[in-house]
Short mmCIF file of C-alpha atoms and ligand atoms in Angstrom, two decimals:
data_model
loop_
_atom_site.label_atom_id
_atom_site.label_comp_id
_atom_site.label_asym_id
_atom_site.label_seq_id
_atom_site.Cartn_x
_atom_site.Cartn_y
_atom_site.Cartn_z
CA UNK T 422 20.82 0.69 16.17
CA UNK T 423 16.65 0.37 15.27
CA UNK T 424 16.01 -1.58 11.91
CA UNK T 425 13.63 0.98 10.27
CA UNK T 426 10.01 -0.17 8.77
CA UNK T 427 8.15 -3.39 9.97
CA UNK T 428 5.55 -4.24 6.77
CA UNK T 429 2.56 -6.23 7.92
CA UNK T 430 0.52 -7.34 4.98
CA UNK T 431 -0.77 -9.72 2.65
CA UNK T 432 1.37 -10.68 -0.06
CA UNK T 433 0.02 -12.68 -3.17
CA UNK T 434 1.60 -12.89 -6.90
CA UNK T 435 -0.32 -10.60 -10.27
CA UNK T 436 -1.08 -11.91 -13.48
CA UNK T 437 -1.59 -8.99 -15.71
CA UNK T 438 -3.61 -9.84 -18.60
CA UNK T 439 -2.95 -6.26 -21.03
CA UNK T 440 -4.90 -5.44 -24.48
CA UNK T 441 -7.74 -7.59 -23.10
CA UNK T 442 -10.14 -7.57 -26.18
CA UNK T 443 -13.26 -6.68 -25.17
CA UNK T 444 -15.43 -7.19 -21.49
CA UNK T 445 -14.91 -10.79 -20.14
CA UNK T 446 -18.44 -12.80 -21.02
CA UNK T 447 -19.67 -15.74 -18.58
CA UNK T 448 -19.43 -19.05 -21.09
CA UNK T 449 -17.14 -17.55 -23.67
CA UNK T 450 -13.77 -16.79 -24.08
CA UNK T 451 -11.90 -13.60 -24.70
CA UNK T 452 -8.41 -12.66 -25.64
CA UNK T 453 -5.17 -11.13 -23.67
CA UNK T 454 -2.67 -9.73 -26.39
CA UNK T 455 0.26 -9.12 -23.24
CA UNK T 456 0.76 -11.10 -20.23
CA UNK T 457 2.85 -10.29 -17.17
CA UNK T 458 3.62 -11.85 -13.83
CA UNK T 459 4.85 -10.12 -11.16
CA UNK T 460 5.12 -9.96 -7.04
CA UNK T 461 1.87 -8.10 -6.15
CA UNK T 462 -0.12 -7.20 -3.30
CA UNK T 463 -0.20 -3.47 -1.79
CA UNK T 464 1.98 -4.30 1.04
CA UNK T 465 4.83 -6.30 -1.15
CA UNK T 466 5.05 -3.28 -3.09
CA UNK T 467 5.14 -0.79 -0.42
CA UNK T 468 8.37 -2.65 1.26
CA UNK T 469 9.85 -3.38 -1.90
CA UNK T 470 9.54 0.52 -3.19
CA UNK T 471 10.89 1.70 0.48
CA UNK T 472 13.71 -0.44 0.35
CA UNK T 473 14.66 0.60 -3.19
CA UNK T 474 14.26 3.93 -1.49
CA UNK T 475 16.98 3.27 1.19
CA UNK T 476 14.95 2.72 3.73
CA UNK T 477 15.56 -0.42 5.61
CA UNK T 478 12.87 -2.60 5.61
CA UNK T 479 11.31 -6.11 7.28
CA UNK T 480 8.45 -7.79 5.77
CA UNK T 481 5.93 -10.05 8.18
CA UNK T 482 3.21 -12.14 6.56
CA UNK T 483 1.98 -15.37 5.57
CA UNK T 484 2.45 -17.68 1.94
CA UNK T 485 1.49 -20.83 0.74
CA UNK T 486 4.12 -23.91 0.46
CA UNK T 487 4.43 -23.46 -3.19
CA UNK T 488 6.41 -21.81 -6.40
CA UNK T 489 4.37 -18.74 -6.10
CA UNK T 490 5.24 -18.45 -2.27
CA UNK T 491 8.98 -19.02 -3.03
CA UNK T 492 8.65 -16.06 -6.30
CA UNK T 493 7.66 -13.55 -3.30
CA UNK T 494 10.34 -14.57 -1.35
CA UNK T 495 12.79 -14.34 -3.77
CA UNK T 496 12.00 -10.73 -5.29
CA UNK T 497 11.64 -9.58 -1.88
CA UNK T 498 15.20 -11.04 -1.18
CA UNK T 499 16.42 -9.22 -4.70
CA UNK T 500 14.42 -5.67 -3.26
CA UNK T 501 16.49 -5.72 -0.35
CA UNK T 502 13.37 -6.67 1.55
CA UNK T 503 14.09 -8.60 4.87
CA UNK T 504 11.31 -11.90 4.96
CA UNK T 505 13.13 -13.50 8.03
CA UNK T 506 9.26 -12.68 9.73
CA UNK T 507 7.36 -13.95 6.81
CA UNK T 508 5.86 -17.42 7.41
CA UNK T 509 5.54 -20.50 5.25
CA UNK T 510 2.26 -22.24 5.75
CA UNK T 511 2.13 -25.86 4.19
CA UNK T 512 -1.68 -25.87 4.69
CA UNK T 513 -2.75 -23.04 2.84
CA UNK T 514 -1.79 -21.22 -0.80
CA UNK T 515 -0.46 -18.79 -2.00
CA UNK T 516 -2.46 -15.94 -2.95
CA UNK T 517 -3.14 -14.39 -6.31
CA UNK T 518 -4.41 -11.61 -8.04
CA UNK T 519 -5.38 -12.03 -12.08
CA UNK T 520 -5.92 -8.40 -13.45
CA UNK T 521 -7.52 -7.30 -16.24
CA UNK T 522 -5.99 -3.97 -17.69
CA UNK T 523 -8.25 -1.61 -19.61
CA UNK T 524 -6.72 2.22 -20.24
CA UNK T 525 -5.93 3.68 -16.87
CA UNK T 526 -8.35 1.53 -14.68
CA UNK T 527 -8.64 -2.26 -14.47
CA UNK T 528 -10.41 -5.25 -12.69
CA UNK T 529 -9.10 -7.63 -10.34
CA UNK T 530 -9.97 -10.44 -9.18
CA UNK T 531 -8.52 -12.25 -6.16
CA UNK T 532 -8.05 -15.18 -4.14
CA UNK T 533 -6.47 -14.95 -0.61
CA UNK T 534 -5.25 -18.27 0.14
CA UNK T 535 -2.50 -17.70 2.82
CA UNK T 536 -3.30 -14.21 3.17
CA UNK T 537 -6.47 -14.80 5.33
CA UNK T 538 -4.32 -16.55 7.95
CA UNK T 539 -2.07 -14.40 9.40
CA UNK T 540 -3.36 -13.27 13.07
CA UNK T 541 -1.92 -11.34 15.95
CA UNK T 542 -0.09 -14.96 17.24
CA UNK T 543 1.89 -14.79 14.06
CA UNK T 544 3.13 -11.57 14.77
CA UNK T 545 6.28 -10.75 16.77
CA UNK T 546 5.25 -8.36 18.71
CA UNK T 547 7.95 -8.38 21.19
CA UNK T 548 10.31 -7.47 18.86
CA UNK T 549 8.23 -4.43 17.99
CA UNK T 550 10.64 -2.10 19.46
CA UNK T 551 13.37 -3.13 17.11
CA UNK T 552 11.83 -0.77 14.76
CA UNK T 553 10.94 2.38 14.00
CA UNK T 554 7.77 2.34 11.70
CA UNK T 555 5.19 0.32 11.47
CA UNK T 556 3.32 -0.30 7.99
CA UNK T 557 -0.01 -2.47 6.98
CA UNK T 558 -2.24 -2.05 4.57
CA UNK T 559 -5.01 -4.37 2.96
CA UNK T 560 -7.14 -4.33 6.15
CA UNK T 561 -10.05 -5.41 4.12
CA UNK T 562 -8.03 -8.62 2.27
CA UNK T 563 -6.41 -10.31 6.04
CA UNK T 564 -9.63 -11.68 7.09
CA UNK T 565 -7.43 -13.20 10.29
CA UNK T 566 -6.01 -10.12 11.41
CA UNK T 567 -9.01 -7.57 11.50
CA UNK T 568 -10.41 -8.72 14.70
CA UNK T 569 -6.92 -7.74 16.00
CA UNK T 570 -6.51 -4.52 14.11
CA UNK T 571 -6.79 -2.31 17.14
CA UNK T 572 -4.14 -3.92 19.54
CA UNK T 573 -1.60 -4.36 16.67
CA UNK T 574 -1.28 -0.11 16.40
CA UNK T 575 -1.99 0.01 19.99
CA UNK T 576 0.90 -2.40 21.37
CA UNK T 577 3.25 -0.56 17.95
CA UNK T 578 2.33 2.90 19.38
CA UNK T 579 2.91 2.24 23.51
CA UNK T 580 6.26 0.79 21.98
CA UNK T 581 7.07 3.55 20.52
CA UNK T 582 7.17 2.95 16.68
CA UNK T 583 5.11 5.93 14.54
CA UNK T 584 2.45 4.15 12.37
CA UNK T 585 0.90 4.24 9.09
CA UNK T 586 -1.94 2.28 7.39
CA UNK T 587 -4.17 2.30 3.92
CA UNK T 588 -6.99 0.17 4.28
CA UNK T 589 -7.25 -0.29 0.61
CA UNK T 590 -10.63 -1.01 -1.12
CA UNK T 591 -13.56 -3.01 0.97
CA UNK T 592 -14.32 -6.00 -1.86
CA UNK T 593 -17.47 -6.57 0.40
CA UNK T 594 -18.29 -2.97 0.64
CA UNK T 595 -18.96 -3.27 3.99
CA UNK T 596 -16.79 -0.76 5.19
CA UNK T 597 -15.95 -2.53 8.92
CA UNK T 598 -13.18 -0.96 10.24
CA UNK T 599 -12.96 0.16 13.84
CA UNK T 600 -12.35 3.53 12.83
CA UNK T 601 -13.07 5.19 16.08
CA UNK T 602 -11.06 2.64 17.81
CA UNK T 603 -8.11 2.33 15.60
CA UNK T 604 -7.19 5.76 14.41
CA UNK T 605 -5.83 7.42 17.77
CA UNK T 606 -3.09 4.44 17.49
CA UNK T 607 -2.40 5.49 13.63
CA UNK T 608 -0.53 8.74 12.87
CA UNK T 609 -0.68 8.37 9.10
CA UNK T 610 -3.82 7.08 7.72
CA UNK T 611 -3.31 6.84 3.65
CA UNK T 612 -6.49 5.80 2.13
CA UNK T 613 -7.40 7.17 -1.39
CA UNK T 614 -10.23 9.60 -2.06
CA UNK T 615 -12.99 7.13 -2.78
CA UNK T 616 -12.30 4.87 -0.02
CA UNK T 617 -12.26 7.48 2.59
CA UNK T 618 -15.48 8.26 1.14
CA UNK T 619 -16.92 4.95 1.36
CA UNK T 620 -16.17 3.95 4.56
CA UNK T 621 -17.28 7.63 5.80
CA UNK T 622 -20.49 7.17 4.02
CA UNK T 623 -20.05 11.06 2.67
CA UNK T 624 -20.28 12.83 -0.81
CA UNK T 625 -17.20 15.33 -0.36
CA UNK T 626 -13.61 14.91 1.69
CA UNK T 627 -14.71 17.95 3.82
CA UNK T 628 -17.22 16.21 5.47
CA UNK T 629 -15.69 12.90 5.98
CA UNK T 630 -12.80 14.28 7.93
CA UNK T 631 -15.59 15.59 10.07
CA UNK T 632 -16.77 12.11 10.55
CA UNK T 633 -12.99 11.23 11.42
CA UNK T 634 -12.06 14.05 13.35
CA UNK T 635 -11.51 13.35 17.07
CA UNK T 636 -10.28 10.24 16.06
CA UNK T 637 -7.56 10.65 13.21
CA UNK T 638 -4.02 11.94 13.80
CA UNK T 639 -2.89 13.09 10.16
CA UNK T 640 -5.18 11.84 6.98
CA UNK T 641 -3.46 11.91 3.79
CA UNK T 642 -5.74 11.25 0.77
CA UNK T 643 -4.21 10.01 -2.63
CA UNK T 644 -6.37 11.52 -5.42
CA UNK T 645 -4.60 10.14 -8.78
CA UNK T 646 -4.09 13.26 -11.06
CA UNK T 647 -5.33 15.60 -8.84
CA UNK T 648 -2.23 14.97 -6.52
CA UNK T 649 -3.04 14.57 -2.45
CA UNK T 650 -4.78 16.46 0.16
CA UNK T 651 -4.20 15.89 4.36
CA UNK T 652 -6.18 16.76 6.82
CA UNK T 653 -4.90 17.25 10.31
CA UNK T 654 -7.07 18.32 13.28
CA UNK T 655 -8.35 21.39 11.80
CA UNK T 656 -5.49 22.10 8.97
CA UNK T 657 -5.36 21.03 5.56
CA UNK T 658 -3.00 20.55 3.55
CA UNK T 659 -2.44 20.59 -0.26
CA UNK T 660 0.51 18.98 -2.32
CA UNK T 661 0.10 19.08 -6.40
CA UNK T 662 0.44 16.23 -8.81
CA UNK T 663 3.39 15.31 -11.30
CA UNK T 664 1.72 15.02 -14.18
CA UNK T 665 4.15 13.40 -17.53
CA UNK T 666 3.45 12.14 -20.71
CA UNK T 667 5.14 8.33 -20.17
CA UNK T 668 2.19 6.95 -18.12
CA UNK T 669 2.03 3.09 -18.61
CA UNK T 670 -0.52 1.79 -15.93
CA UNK T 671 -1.29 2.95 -12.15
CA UNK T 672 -0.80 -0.49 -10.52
CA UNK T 673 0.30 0.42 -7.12
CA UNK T 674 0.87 4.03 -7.26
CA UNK T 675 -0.60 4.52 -3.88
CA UNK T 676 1.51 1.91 -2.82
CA UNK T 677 4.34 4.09 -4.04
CA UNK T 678 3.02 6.70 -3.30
CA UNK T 679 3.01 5.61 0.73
CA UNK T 680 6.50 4.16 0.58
CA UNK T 681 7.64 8.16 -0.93
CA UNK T 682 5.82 9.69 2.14
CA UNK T 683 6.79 7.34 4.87
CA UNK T 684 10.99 7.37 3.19
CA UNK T 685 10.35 10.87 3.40
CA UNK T 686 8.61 11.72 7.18
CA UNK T 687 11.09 8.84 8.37
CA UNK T 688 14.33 11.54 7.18
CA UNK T 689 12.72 13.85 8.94
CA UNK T 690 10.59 15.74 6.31
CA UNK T 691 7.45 18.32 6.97
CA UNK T 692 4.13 17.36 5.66
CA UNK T 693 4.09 18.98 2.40
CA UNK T 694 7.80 17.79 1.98
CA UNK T 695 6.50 14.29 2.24
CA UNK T 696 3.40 14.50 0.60
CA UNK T 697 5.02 16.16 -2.68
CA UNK T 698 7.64 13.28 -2.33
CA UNK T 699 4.50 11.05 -1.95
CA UNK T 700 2.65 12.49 -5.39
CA UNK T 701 6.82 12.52 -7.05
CA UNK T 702 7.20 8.39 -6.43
CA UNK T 703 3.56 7.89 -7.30
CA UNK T 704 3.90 9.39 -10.48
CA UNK T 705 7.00 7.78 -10.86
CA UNK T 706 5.34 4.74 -10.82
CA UNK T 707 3.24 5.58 -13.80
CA UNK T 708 6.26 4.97 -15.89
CA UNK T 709 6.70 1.44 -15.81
CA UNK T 710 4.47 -1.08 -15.44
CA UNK T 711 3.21 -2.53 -12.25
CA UNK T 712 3.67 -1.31 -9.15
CA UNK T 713 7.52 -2.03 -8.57
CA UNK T 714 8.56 -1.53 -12.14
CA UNK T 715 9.70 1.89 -11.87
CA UNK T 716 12.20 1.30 -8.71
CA UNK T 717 15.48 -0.11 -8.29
CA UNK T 718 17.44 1.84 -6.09
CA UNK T 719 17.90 5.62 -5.31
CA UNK T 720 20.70 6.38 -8.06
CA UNK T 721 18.30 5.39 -10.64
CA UNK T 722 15.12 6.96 -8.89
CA UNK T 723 17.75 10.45 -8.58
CA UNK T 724 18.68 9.63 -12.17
CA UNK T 725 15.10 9.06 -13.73
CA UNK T 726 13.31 12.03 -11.47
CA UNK T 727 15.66 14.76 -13.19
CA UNK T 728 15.47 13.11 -16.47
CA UNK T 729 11.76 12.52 -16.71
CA UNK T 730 10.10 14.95 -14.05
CA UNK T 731 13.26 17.87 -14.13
CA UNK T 732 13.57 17.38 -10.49
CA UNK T 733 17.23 17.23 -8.62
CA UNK T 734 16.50 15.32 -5.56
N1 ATP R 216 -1.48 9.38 -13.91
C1 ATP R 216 -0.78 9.89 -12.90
N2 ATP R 216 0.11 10.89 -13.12
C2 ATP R 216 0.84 11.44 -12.13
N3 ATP R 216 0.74 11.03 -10.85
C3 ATP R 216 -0.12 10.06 -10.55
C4 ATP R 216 -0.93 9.42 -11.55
N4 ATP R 216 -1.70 8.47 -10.95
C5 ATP R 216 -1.36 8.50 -9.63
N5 ATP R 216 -0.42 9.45 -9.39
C6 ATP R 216 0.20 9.79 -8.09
O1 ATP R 216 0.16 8.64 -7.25
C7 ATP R 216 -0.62 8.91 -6.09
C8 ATP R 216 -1.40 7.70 -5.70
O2 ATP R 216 -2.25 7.30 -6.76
P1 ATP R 216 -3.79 6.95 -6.53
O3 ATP R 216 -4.51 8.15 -6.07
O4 ATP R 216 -4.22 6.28 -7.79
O5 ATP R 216 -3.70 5.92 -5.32
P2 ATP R 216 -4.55 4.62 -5.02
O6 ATP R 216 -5.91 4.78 -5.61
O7 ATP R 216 -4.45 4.33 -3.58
O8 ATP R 216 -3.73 3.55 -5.84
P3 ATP R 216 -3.65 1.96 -5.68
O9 ATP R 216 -4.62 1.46 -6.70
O10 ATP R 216 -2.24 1.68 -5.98
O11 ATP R 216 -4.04 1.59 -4.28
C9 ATP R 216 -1.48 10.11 -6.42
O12 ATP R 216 -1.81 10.82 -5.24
C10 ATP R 216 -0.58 10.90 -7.37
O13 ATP R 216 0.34 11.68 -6.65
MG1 MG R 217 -4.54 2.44 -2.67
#
């Protein structure tokens, strides 16, 4: 039988400073009241949401020799995640991200370490058709695998596997991704609103998917409380929010809100069937902080989705 969803990505650990007093000031010092440490990194919390979801799921990346290398592999372990393709590199570290909270946004700052180093010759690819999806996101963070970007969805998509990616935010603000190359091999491209804008260079959605059209497959945006929006060659698509009153922080909701959609199109769900389940596990992880505090397994995602959003799943 195929395993299900191959994950390529960075992974790094968070250090969440909370009730930061006041802006951070070059030569002084401010204070944190809460501090949390947790697995981070987009891609980490992708697999380890899908796999809470059901959906089996492989992990292939790069750490650092160290404790924070061994604390991914270990929560991935407890998430069900399978790290048999994630490789431990003695010469480099671990990455991290420190994060300052403030209300609903927040500021990160981070250092790649291992993260950088993970190219195409890492990557199994002959064992590509094992699986049925494949995942990356953080195109902008893996300085080593950009330049290979377009053969890694080509060779996933000639073997078969549908494919998914979210760019995530360019720290450089460059915007270099092979968009016209790329996107044929992608069939669900998942950035959020302002980074579609960004790397479009346009004011309004409407007139970046005309920048993207001819090239894309499907596009779904995230747009926070305003729910999603996909475009696909000519059709558009609307799915509405889940707005609650027991929002704690959005770290990772889009992460979430990718491993909802893909759990979802994977059983065999239409569009706005996915994308509502999409906006239902983003929101979900609202609720809880971080971006894998709100998932343990489906009982408790059934259990917590009629209790807290009056949905029966
Ligand atoms: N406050 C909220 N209440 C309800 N749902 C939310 C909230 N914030 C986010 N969501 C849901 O989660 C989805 C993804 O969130 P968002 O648009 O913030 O993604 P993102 O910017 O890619 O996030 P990330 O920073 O994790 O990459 C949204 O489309 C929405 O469905
Ligand atoms: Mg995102």
């Amino acid at each position: 039988m195929k395993k299900g969803v191959l994950v390529i990505g960075e992974l790094n650990v968070d250090i969440l400073l909370n009730k930061v007093r006041g802006l951070p000031v070059i030569g002084q010092e401010i204070l944190a009241d809460e501090m949390t440490f947790t697995l981070g990194s987009s891609s980490a919390i992708f697999a380890a949401n899908l796999a809470s979801l059901g959906i089996d799921t492989s992990f292939c990346g790069m750490v650092g020799d160290d404790i924070f290398g061994k604390y991914i592999l270990a929560e991935l372990n407890k998430k069900k995640v399978d790290t048999e393709l994630i490789i431990t590199e003695s010469k480099y570290q671990t990455g991290v991200t420190i994060i300052l909270n403030y209300e609903q946004d927040r500021a990160n700052v981070t250092h790649c370490g291992a993260m950088d180093h993970l190219d195409l010759t890492n990557i199994p690819v002959d064992k590509f058709s094992q699986y049925s999806h494949l995942h990356l996101s953080s195109f902008f963070l893996q300085k080593g695998l950009q330049k290979d970007i377009v053969q890694l969805f080509k060779i996933a998509h000639e073997k078969g596997l549908s494919t998914s990616l979210d760019i995530q935010w360019d720290p450089a603000n460059e915007w270099a991704f092979p968009y016209k190359q790329c996107l044929p091999y992608v069939d669900f491209f998942l950035p959020n609103e302002a980074e579609l804008l960004a790397l479009t260079d346009t004011d309004q959605l409407s007139d970046a998917f005309d920048v993207l059209d001819g090239f894309s497959n499907t596009i779904v945006v995230k747009r926070g409380v305003n729910g999603a929006l996909a475009y696909s060659k000519g059709t558009y698509t609307e799915a509405d929010p889940y707005l609650h009153s027991q929002f704690v922080d959005a770290i990772g909701a889009g992460d979430s809100f990718n491993a909802g959609f893909i759990s979802s199109y994977l059983k065999g769900k239409s569009l706005p069937e996915s994308m509502l389940f999409g906006n239902l596990t983003g929101a979900m992880n609202t609720t809880a902080p971080g971006g894998t505090g709100a998932f343990s397994d489906l009982s408790s995602f059934v259990t917590k989705a009629r209790t807290i959003f009056n949905i029966e799943i």
